[in-house]
Tab-separated table of C-alpha atoms and ligand atoms in Angstrom:
chain	number	residue	atom	x	y	z
Q	1	MET	CA	8.087	3.874	-19.167
Q	2	THR	CA	5.767	6.501	-19.390
Q	3	ALA	CA	2.799	7.111	-21.553
Q	4	THR	CA	2.024	10.646	-23.375
Q	5	VAL	CA	-1.508	11.439	-24.055
Q	6	ARG	CA	-2.297	14.618	-25.803
Q	7	THR	CA	-5.775	15.703	-24.821
Q	8	ARG	CA	-8.211	19.147	-24.967
Q	9	VAL	CA	-9.006	19.366	-21.413
Q	10	ALA	CA	-7.088	16.755	-18.515
Q	11	ILE	CA	-9.900	16.922	-16.031
Q	12	VAL	CA	-8.341	15.112	-12.305
Q	13	GLY	CA	-11.192	13.737	-10.448
Q	14	ALA	CA	-14.022	11.180	-11.672
Q	15	GLY	CA	-16.539	12.578	-8.617
Q	16	PRO	CA	-19.597	14.371	-9.860
Q	17	ALA	CA	-17.482	17.718	-10.596
Q	18	GLY	CA	-14.987	16.252	-13.373
Q	19	LEU	CA	-17.584	13.443	-14.635
Q	20	LEU	CA	-20.166	16.306	-15.594
Q	21	LEU	CA	-17.423	18.878	-17.058
Q	22	SER	CA	-16.356	16.005	-19.510
Q	23	HIS	CA	-20.072	15.580	-20.146
Q	24	LEU	CA	-20.813	18.620	-20.761
Q	25	LEU	CA	-17.664	19.469	-22.731
Q	26	ALA	CA	-17.865	16.572	-24.674
Q	27	GLY	CA	-21.513	18.281	-26.002
Q	28	ALA	CA	-19.605	20.592	-27.646
Q	29	GLY	CA	-17.201	18.989	-28.815
Q	30	ILE	CA	-14.482	18.902	-26.758
Q	31	GLU	CA	-12.397	15.798	-26.303
Q	32	SER	CA	-10.836	15.282	-22.251
Q	33	VAL	CA	-9.158	12.766	-20.145
Q	34	VAL	CA	-10.628	11.916	-16.596
Q	35	VAL	CA	-8.507	10.336	-14.542
Q	36	ASP	CA	-9.257	9.617	-10.755
Q	37	GLN	CA	-7.223	7.784	-7.740
Q	38	ARG	CA	-9.852	5.159	-6.638
Q	39	THR	CA	-11.493	2.537	-8.561
Q	40	ARG	CA	-14.647	2.930	-9.695
Q	41	GLU	CA	-15.870	0.697	-7.182
Q	42	GLN	CA	-14.727	2.947	-4.105
Q	43	ILE	CA	-16.273	5.945	-6.452
Q	44	GLU	CA	-19.557	4.190	-6.693
Q	45	SER	CA	-19.875	3.260	-3.693
Q	46	THR	CA	-18.684	5.606	-1.138
Q	47	ILE	CA	-21.914	7.360	0.815
Q	48	ARG	CA	-21.930	11.330	0.569
Q	49	ALA	CA	-25.110	13.614	0.531
Q	50	GLY	CA	-27.895	13.297	-0.488
Q	51	ILE	CA	-29.689	16.245	-1.540
Q	52	LEU	CA	-29.896	17.519	-5.194
Q	53	GLU	CA	-30.736	21.591	-6.027
Q	54	GLN	CA	-33.386	21.629	-8.895
Q	55	GLY	CA	-30.678	22.933	-11.213
Q	56	THR	CA	-28.371	19.839	-10.452
Q	57	VAL	CA	-31.164	17.662	-11.267
Q	58	GLU	CA	-32.149	19.228	-14.433
Q	59	LEU	CA	-28.606	19.069	-15.388
Q	60	LEU	CA	-28.707	15.098	-14.700
Q	61	ASP	CA	-31.753	15.354	-17.260
Q	62	THR	CA	-29.418	15.708	-19.757
Q	63	LEU	CA	-27.868	11.752	-19.509
Q	64	GLY	CA	-30.648	11.243	-20.774
Q	65	GLU	CA	-31.542	7.639	-19.564
Q	66	PHE	CA	-28.881	7.395	-17.548
Q	67	SER	CA	-29.879	9.508	-15.031
Q	68	ARG	CA	-32.459	7.912	-12.393
Q	69	ALA	CA	-32.852	10.384	-10.451
Q	70	ARG	CA	-36.668	11.446	-10.619
Q	71	THR	CA	-36.885	7.563	-10.718
Q	72	VAL	CA	-35.099	6.524	-8.329
Q	73	GLY	CA	-34.828	10.054	-6.189
Q	74	SER	CA	-38.154	11.301	-4.539
Q	75	ARG	CA	-38.409	15.037	-4.778
Q	76	HIS	CA	-38.725	16.762	-1.453
Q	77	ASP	CA	-40.724	20.071	-1.166
Q	78	GLY	CA	-39.671	21.494	2.182
Q	79	ILE	CA	-38.154	20.278	5.375
Q	80	GLU	CA	-38.289	21.015	9.430
Q	81	LEU	CA	-37.002	23.143	11.276
Q	82	ARG	CA	-37.680	21.428	14.647
Q	83	PHE	CA	-36.452	23.442	18.450
Q	84	ALA	CA	-38.191	24.566	21.552
Q	85	GLY	CA	-40.169	20.801	21.240
Q	86	HIS	CA	-41.586	22.034	18.386
Q	87	GLY	CA	-41.616	20.920	14.863
Q	88	HIS	CA	-42.152	23.948	11.490
Q	89	ARG	CA	-42.237	23.584	8.844
Q	90	ILE	CA	-40.010	25.507	5.307
Q	91	ASP	CA	-42.686	24.907	2.629
Q	92	PHE	CA	-40.353	25.558	-0.314
Q	93	ALA	CA	-43.090	24.955	-2.811
Q	94	GLU	CA	-45.179	27.915	-1.471
Q	95	LEU	CA	-42.659	30.549	-0.556
Q	96	VAL	CA	-39.792	29.831	-3.697
Q	97	GLY	CA	-42.009	27.143	-6.327
Q	98	ARG	CA	-38.742	24.833	-6.433
Q	99	GLY	CA	-38.362	21.831	-4.141
Q	100	VAL	CA	-34.816	19.727	-3.997
Q	101	TRP	CA	-34.682	15.775	-4.850
Q	102	LEU	CA	-33.299	13.095	-2.277
Q	103	TYR	CA	-30.937	10.824	-4.320
Q	104	PRO	CA	-27.645	9.960	-3.465
Q	105	GLN	CA	-24.602	11.190	-4.745
Q	106	HIS	CA	-23.285	7.664	-5.080
Q	107	GLU	CA	-26.225	7.023	-7.528
Q	108	ALA	CA	-25.632	10.015	-9.185
Q	109	LEU	CA	-21.881	8.770	-9.694
Q	110	LYS	CA	-22.905	5.636	-11.201
Q	111	ASP	CA	-25.046	7.395	-13.845
Q	112	LEU	CA	-22.738	9.910	-14.608
Q	113	ILE	CA	-19.802	7.052	-15.229
Q	114	ALA	CA	-22.033	4.789	-16.904
Q	115	ALA	CA	-23.342	7.469	-19.566
Q	116	ARG	CA	-20.182	9.197	-19.827
Q	117	LEU	CA	-18.306	5.064	-20.930
Q	118	ALA	CA	-21.539	4.771	-23.172
Q	119	GLY	CA	-20.118	8.182	-24.496
Q	120	GLY	CA	-16.593	6.497	-25.155
Q	121	GLN	CA	-15.052	9.259	-22.117
Q	122	ASP	CA	-11.781	8.062	-22.008
Q	123	LEU	CA	-11.804	7.834	-17.780
Q	124	ARG	CA	-8.954	6.281	-16.518
Q	125	PHE	CA	-9.291	4.607	-12.551
Q	126	GLY	CA	-6.873	4.137	-10.421
Q	127	VAL	CA	-4.420	7.052	-11.864
Q	128	THR	CA	-2.459	8.684	-8.951
Q	129	VAL	CA	-1.581	12.570	-10.466
Q	130	GLU	CA	1.745	13.632	-8.389
Q	131	ARG	CA	1.449	16.632	-9.773
Q	132	VAL	CA	0.768	19.395	-12.562
Q	133	GLU	CA	3.611	20.860	-14.776
Q	134	ASP	CA	4.196	24.597	-16.634
Q	135	ALA	CA	0.511	25.655	-15.725
Q	136	ASP	CA	1.402	29.142	-16.921
Q	137	GLY	CA	2.573	27.496	-20.530
Q	138	ALA	CA	0.241	26.664	-23.812
Q	139	LEU	CA	0.776	23.304	-22.858
Q	140	PRO	CA	0.140	22.025	-19.075
Q	141	ARG	CA	0.720	18.422	-17.649
Q	142	VAL	CA	-0.255	16.443	-15.345
Q	143	VAL	CA	2.474	13.943	-14.592
Q	144	ALA	CA	0.520	10.330	-12.988
Q	145	VAL	CA	1.736	7.231	-11.947
Q	146	ASP	CA	-0.994	5.042	-14.124
Q	147	ALA	CA	-2.893	1.652	-12.066
Q	148	ASP	CA	-0.078	-0.511	-13.786
Q	149	ARG	CA	2.732	2.012	-11.391
Q	150	GLU	CA	3.171	3.261	-14.921
Q	151	GLU	CA	4.520	7.014	-15.229
Q	152	LEU	CA	1.318	8.698	-16.924
Q	153	VAL	CA	1.984	12.301	-18.551
Q	154	ILE	CA	-1.362	14.349	-20.557
Q	155	GLU	CA	-0.681	17.302	-21.741
Q	156	ALA	CA	-3.202	19.382	-22.842
Q	157	ASP	CA	-4.740	22.528	-23.122
Q	158	PHE	CA	-6.199	23.421	-20.311
Q	159	VAL	CA	-5.494	20.808	-16.648
Q	160	VAL	CA	-9.232	20.694	-14.200
Q	161	GLY	CA	-8.451	19.675	-10.406
Q	162	ALA	CA	-11.878	18.406	-9.086
Q	163	ASP	CA	-9.860	16.110	-7.458
Q	164	GLY	CA	-11.241	16.814	-3.610
Q	165	SER	CA	-10.856	18.556	-0.632
Q	166	ARG	CA	-7.045	16.558	-0.603
Q	167	SER	CA	-6.912	18.296	-4.269
Q	168	VAL	CA	-3.191	17.349	-5.962
Q	169	VAL	CA	-3.971	20.189	-8.464
Q	170	ARG	CA	-4.502	22.982	-5.962
Q	171	ALA	CA	-0.514	23.354	-4.786
Q	172	ALA	CA	-0.316	24.377	-9.005
Q	173	VAL	CA	-2.611	27.041	-8.599
Q	174	THR	CA	-1.850	28.822	-5.224
Q	175	GLY	CA	1.251	27.912	-5.031
Q	176	SER	CA	0.332	25.478	-1.786
Q	177	SER	CA	-1.446	22.408	-1.136
Q	178	THR	CA	-3.768	24.491	1.885
Q	179	GLY	CA	-3.698	28.024	0.743
Q	180	GLY	CA	-6.586	29.112	1.604
Q	181	TYR	CA	-10.031	30.903	3.929
Q	182	PHE	CA	-10.849	28.701	6.937
Q	183	ARG	CA	-12.840	27.777	9.388
Q	184	GLU	CA	-12.609	25.111	11.731
Q	185	TYR	CA	-16.021	23.878	13.662
Q	186	PRO	CA	-15.495	22.292	17.319
Q	187	PHE	CA	-17.998	19.492	16.375
Q	188	ALA	CA	-18.552	17.005	13.695
Q	189	TRP	CA	-21.584	14.608	12.705
Q	190	PHE	CA	-21.974	11.058	13.271
Q	191	GLY	CA	-24.178	9.290	10.805
Q	192	ILE	CA	-25.770	6.063	9.978
Q	193	LEU	CA	-27.546	4.014	7.888
Q	194	THR	CA	-29.618	1.964	9.249
Q	195	GLU	CA	-32.267	-0.621	7.680
Q	196	ALA	CA	-35.842	0.796	8.880
Q	197	PRO	CA	-38.903	2.275	7.834
Q	198	PRO	CA	-38.739	6.252	7.619
Q	199	SER	CA	-39.474	8.319	10.879
Q	200	ALA	CA	-40.625	11.191	8.586
Q	201	HIS	CA	-41.507	11.552	5.241
Q	202	GLU	CA	-39.400	15.023	5.021
Q	203	LEU	CA	-35.520	15.520	6.491
Q	204	ILE	CA	-35.858	16.969	9.964
Q	205	TYR	CA	-33.163	19.374	11.388
Q	206	SER	CA	-33.223	19.695	15.179
Q	207	ASN	CA	-31.560	21.650	17.973
Q	208	SER	CA	-32.014	20.129	21.062
Q	209	PRO	CA	-30.131	20.751	24.438
Q	210	ASP	CA	-28.248	17.966	23.772
Q	211	GLY	CA	-27.054	19.480	19.928
Q	212	PHE	CA	-28.029	19.298	16.397
Q	213	ALA	CA	-29.663	16.448	14.806
Q	214	LEU	CA	-30.742	15.565	11.510
Q	215	VAL	CA	-33.730	12.625	9.835
Q	216	SER	CA	-32.842	12.004	6.654
Q	217	GLN	CA	-34.314	9.238	4.962
Q	218	ARG	CA	-32.376	7.015	1.931
Q	219	SER	CA	-35.677	4.683	0.328
Q	220	PRO	CA	-38.313	3.135	2.134
Q	221	THR	CA	-36.163	0.300	3.648
Q	222	VAL	CA	-33.127	2.308	4.340
Q	223	GLN	CA	-32.809	5.702	6.360
Q	224	ARG	CA	-29.524	8.226	6.934
Q	225	MET	CA	-29.343	10.097	9.903
Q	226	TYR	CA	-26.636	12.011	11.680
Q	227	PHE	CA	-26.360	13.650	14.963
Q	228	GLN	CA	-23.694	16.100	16.595
Q	229	CYS	CA	-20.495	15.084	18.320
Q	230	ASP	CA	-17.398	15.363	19.013
Q	231	PRO	CA	-14.688	15.333	16.170
Q	232	GLU	CA	-12.506	13.054	17.778
Q	233	ALA	CA	-15.194	10.775	18.339
Q	234	ASP	CA	-14.112	6.859	16.702
Q	235	PRO	CA	-17.764	5.781	14.940
Q	236	ASN	CA	-17.177	1.911	16.734
Q	237	ALA	CA	-16.850	3.369	20.141
Q	238	LEU	CA	-20.882	3.626	21.310
Q	239	THR	CA	-23.481	0.213	20.691
Q	240	GLU	CA	-26.701	0.641	18.557
Q	241	GLU	CA	-28.067	1.434	21.405
Q	242	GLU	CA	-25.677	4.336	22.822
Q	243	VAL	CA	-26.549	5.981	19.010
Q	244	TRP	CA	-30.200	5.175	19.217
Q	245	SER	CA	-30.763	6.494	22.244
Q	246	ALA	CA	-28.380	9.613	21.556
Q	247	LEU	CA	-30.621	10.452	18.234
Q	248	GLN	CA	-33.115	10.000	20.264
Q	249	ALA	CA	-32.410	13.072	22.723
Q	250	ARG	CA	-32.263	15.452	20.104
Q	251	VAL	CA	-34.999	14.976	18.455
Q	252	PRO	CA	-37.660	14.807	20.984
Q	253	GLY	CA	-41.336	15.114	19.645
Q	254	THR	CA	-40.651	11.869	17.496
Q	255	THR	CA	-40.090	8.562	18.401
Q	256	LEU	CA	-37.228	7.086	15.996
Q	257	VAL	CA	-37.994	3.662	14.288
Q	258	GLU	CA	-35.079	2.045	14.758
Q	259	GLY	CA	-33.610	-0.903	12.821
Q	260	PRO	CA	-30.146	-2.200	12.375
Q	261	ILE	CA	-27.118	-0.287	12.032
Q	262	PHE	CA	-25.075	-1.047	9.070
Q	263	GLN	CA	-22.440	2.111	8.254
Q	264	ARG	CA	-21.323	3.808	10.774
Q	265	ASP	CA	-18.943	7.369	9.757
Q	266	VAL	CA	-18.077	10.731	11.879
Q	267	LEU	CA	-17.811	12.962	9.353
Q	268	ARG	CA	-15.251	16.051	10.506
Q	269	PHE	CA	-15.772	19.087	8.757
Q	270	ARG	CA	-15.165	23.225	8.104
Q	271	SER	CA	-15.719	25.887	5.464
Q	272	PHE	CA	-12.287	26.642	3.089
Q	273	VAL	CA	-11.810	28.815	-0.237
Q	274	ALA	CA	-9.194	28.519	-1.716
Q	275	HIS	CA	-6.800	31.657	-2.131
Q	276	GLU	CA	-7.077	31.543	-6.054
Q	277	LEU	CA	-9.427	29.067	-8.169
Q	278	ARG	CA	-7.239	29.734	-11.621
Q	279	LYS	CA	-3.484	30.455	-12.662
Q	280	GLY	CA	-2.495	30.396	-16.131
Q	281	ARG	CA	-4.203	27.117	-18.146
Q	282	VAL	CA	-5.005	25.235	-14.528
Q	283	ALA	CA	-8.239	26.395	-12.555
Q	284	ILE	CA	-9.680	23.939	-9.608
Q	285	VAL	CA	-13.528	23.382	-9.111
Q	286	GLY	CA	-15.685	21.618	-6.237
Q	287	ASP	CA	-14.429	20.330	-3.203
Q	288	ALA	CA	-10.135	21.149	-4.714
Q	289	ALA	CA	-11.645	24.791	-4.470
Q	290	HIS	CA	-13.716	25.336	-1.448
Q	291	THR	CA	-15.739	22.462	1.424
Q	292	VAL	CA	-18.398	23.985	3.215
Q	293	PRO	CA	-19.845	21.839	6.398
Q	294	PRO	CA	-23.052	19.622	5.595
Q	295	THR	CA	-25.693	21.236	7.385
Q	296	GLY	CA	-28.025	22.452	4.187
Q	297	ALA	CA	-25.864	19.976	1.414
Q	298	LYS	CA	-24.678	22.161	-0.670
Q	299	GLY	CA	-20.982	20.903	-1.929
Q	300	MET	CA	-22.250	18.709	-4.361
Q	301	ASN	CA	-24.441	21.447	-5.851
Q	302	LEU	CA	-21.670	23.907	-5.552
Q	303	ALA	CA	-18.991	21.987	-7.537
Q	304	VAL	CA	-21.911	22.169	-10.119
Q	305	ALA	CA	-22.352	26.195	-10.412
Q	306	ASP	CA	-18.509	25.921	-10.517
Q	307	VAL	CA	-18.686	23.047	-13.345
Q	308	LEU	CA	-21.374	25.270	-15.825
Q	309	LEU	CA	-18.801	28.452	-15.526
Q	310	LEU	CA	-15.781	26.776	-16.566
Q	311	ASN	CA	-17.497	25.133	-19.374
Q	312	ARG	CA	-18.688	28.141	-21.109
Q	313	ALA	CA	-15.448	29.685	-20.390
Q	314	LEU	CA	-13.539	26.418	-21.474
Q	315	GLN	CA	-15.745	26.568	-24.699
Q	316	ALA	CA	-15.149	30.335	-25.575
Q	317	LEU	CA	-11.113	29.852	-24.739
Q	318	LEU	CA	-10.936	26.628	-26.555
Q	319	LEU	CA	-13.574	26.913	-29.455
Q	320	GLU	CA	-13.038	30.527	-30.658
Q	321	ASP	CA	-9.971	31.320	-28.693
Q	322	ASP	CA	-11.508	34.212	-26.098
Q	323	GLU	CA	-10.079	34.543	-22.658
Q	324	ARG	CA	-12.685	36.803	-21.278
Q	325	LEU	CA	-14.693	33.732	-19.847
Q	326	ILE	CA	-12.081	32.027	-18.424
Q	327	ASP	CA	-10.078	35.714	-16.772
Q	328	GLY	CA	-13.589	36.547	-15.307
Q	329	PHE	CA	-13.825	32.598	-14.360
Q	330	ALA	CA	-12.502	32.817	-10.547
Q	331	ASP	CA	-14.317	35.851	-9.657
Q	332	ALA	CA	-17.714	35.247	-11.359
Q	333	ALA	CA	-17.811	31.316	-9.126
Q	334	LEU	CA	-16.451	33.423	-5.908
Q	335	LYS	CA	-19.682	35.302	-5.428
Q	336	ARG	CA	-21.816	32.005	-5.640
Q	337	ILE	CA	-19.073	29.751	-3.773
Q	338	TRP	CA	-19.266	33.235	-0.748
Q	339	LYS	CA	-22.901	32.468	-0.933
Q	340	ALA	CA	-22.586	29.073	0.052
Q	341	GLN	CA	-20.006	29.712	2.360
Q	342	HIS	CA	-22.593	32.004	4.449
Q	343	PHE	CA	-24.966	29.981	4.153
Q	344	SER	CA	-23.679	26.119	5.120
Q	345	TRP	CA	-22.133	28.419	7.870
Q	346	TRP	CA	-25.618	30.013	9.148
Q	347	MET	CA	-27.233	26.791	8.809
Q	348	THR	CA	-24.574	24.769	11.066
Q	349	SER	CA	-24.253	27.992	13.680
Q	350	MET	CA	-28.117	28.009	13.774
Q	351	LEU	CA	-28.820	24.553	14.650
Q	352	HIS	CA	-25.597	23.040	16.307
Q	353	VAL	CA	-24.683	23.251	20.531
Q	354	ALA	CA	-21.074	24.556	20.464
Q	355	PRO	CA	-19.304	22.947	23.882
Q	356	ASP	CA	-18.340	26.274	25.413
Q	357	ALA	CA	-22.167	27.546	24.719
Q	358	SER	CA	-23.028	29.928	27.287
Q	359	ASP	CA	-26.780	30.891	28.531
Q	360	PHE	CA	-27.075	33.817	26.812
Q	361	ASP	CA	-25.393	31.992	23.227
Q	362	ARG	CA	-28.360	28.968	23.598
Q	363	LEU	CA	-30.913	31.601	24.289
Q	364	ARG	CA	-30.139	33.921	21.524
Q	365	GLN	CA	-29.895	30.766	19.098
Q	366	LEU	CA	-33.532	30.239	20.281
Q	367	GLY	CA	-34.172	34.097	19.113
Q	368	GLU	CA	-32.498	33.162	15.794
Q	369	LEU	CA	-34.313	30.156	14.614
Q	370	ARG	CA	-37.720	31.714	16.032
Q	371	SER	CA	-37.215	34.951	13.791
Q	372	VAL	CA	-36.484	32.688	10.904
Q	373	VAL	CA	-39.624	30.373	10.932
Q	374	GLU	CA	-42.030	33.330	11.896
Q	375	SER	CA	-41.168	35.881	9.771
Q	376	GLU	CA	-42.078	34.785	5.862
Q	377	ALA	CA	-38.912	36.694	4.439
Q	378	GLY	CA	-37.297	34.268	6.881
Q	379	ARG	CA	-38.382	31.067	5.962
Q	380	THR	CA	-38.227	32.411	2.023
Q	381	TYR	CA	-34.208	33.158	2.881
Q	382	LEU	CA	-33.936	29.960	3.607
Q	383	ALA	CA	-35.955	28.129	0.699
Q	384	GLU	CA	-34.240	30.258	-1.445
Q	385	ALA	CA	-30.674	28.695	-0.585
Q	386	TYR	CA	-31.452	25.711	0.172
Q	387	THR	CA	-33.414	25.126	-2.976
Q	388	GLY	CA	-30.938	26.459	-4.502
Q	389	TRP	CA	-30.063	30.231	-6.382
Q	390	PRO	CA	-30.498	30.113	-9.984
Q	391	PHE	CA	-27.529	28.632	-12.018
Q	392	PRO	CA	-25.094	29.951	-14.927
Q	393	ALA	CA	-26.616	28.716	-18.327
Q	394	PRO	CA	-25.098	25.019	-19.444
A	401	DHB	C1	-28.227	14.600	3.662
A	401	DHB	C2	-27.017	15.231	4.246
A	401	DHB	C3	-26.828	16.784	4.581
A	401	DHB	O1	-25.679	17.180	5.124
A	401	DHB	C4	-28.049	17.454	3.991
A	401	DHB	O2	-27.997	18.918	4.551
A	401	DHB	C5	-29.160	16.553	4.452
A	401	DHB	C6	-29.119	15.819	3.652
A	401	DHB	C7	-28.390	13.210	3.518
A	401	DHB	O3	-27.015	12.283	3.288
A	401	DHB	O4	-29.367	13.109	3.660
């Protein structure tokens, strides 16, 4: 049995990009169907990054009472860069008059899912997309298997792949599931969640001879921290004591408040930009289109910027039959994508210690860090990029 559904926009992926796009389209009276392979519980419990740009929070504000970013999340007006035994505050508020919010992505997803369901969104979990057909036609199709193992075909005026770094939709756009510009890194992050009071009231990005560490927070009683590790590391191979001593060694000058570790993961990362972002009536956004290393927390915010551009382009196309914005979508999105790629690569390479770093590399890196913190122009660039360049209008 095959069920066929007809909609205006078929959105593959109920992550931040897919859900936000369905919200913006609904606001313009454009109906969509959102499908995701995962269950709602999986989406709402997968631990991801925690920093939202001000523009992202303002967009979440349009969910009304559903957004808890400002009540449960907390505003941060700066971060600390630590190296060579000293901390240096980058004061976002003073430098660029903006801040960021620490609000975990899975909490934002709970808000988005609740808001979309309350708004009557057709949102289906447990749906595995196999392929997208007829990208160049007037009515592309998503071919999938639903939660009951029945074939599901979604016919739409436009198909959007917001289906993450292992995107299935990408192949319909680029001609292959991997086609893109890549960079791999010789390190990964060992991440923990611990039940403990905060060790610092702002984030500390620390470069030390032993490698990078990031001290982040979640709540008054739960903290998130990361340290640089081998990409092949087994998250369960270290005892809690070994995890704490690895972290502690990388944040000299601060005594971390230790507590039970209740979640640990190794995050491998890479930089990636797909060769194409659109083909005919199919486009990819968010991690399906690009991934950034986590240093600087650009991932979700970049997805939001893609969605704002695509939303406007789809409104013009579907409401006014105007193709100009959709024709310019990839070029417009790529300008920000490559700026964010650069910033994420720069923060990563400036703060981590490569396994084969020579003394020259190490001393040059300290020179680079000093030229950022000791210059108002250097600090301002970091603050501008971290808090986010202005978003396109919704
Ligand atoms: C967090 C993650 C990041 O990648 C980052 O740059 C800052 C904070 C976090 O998970 O808290």
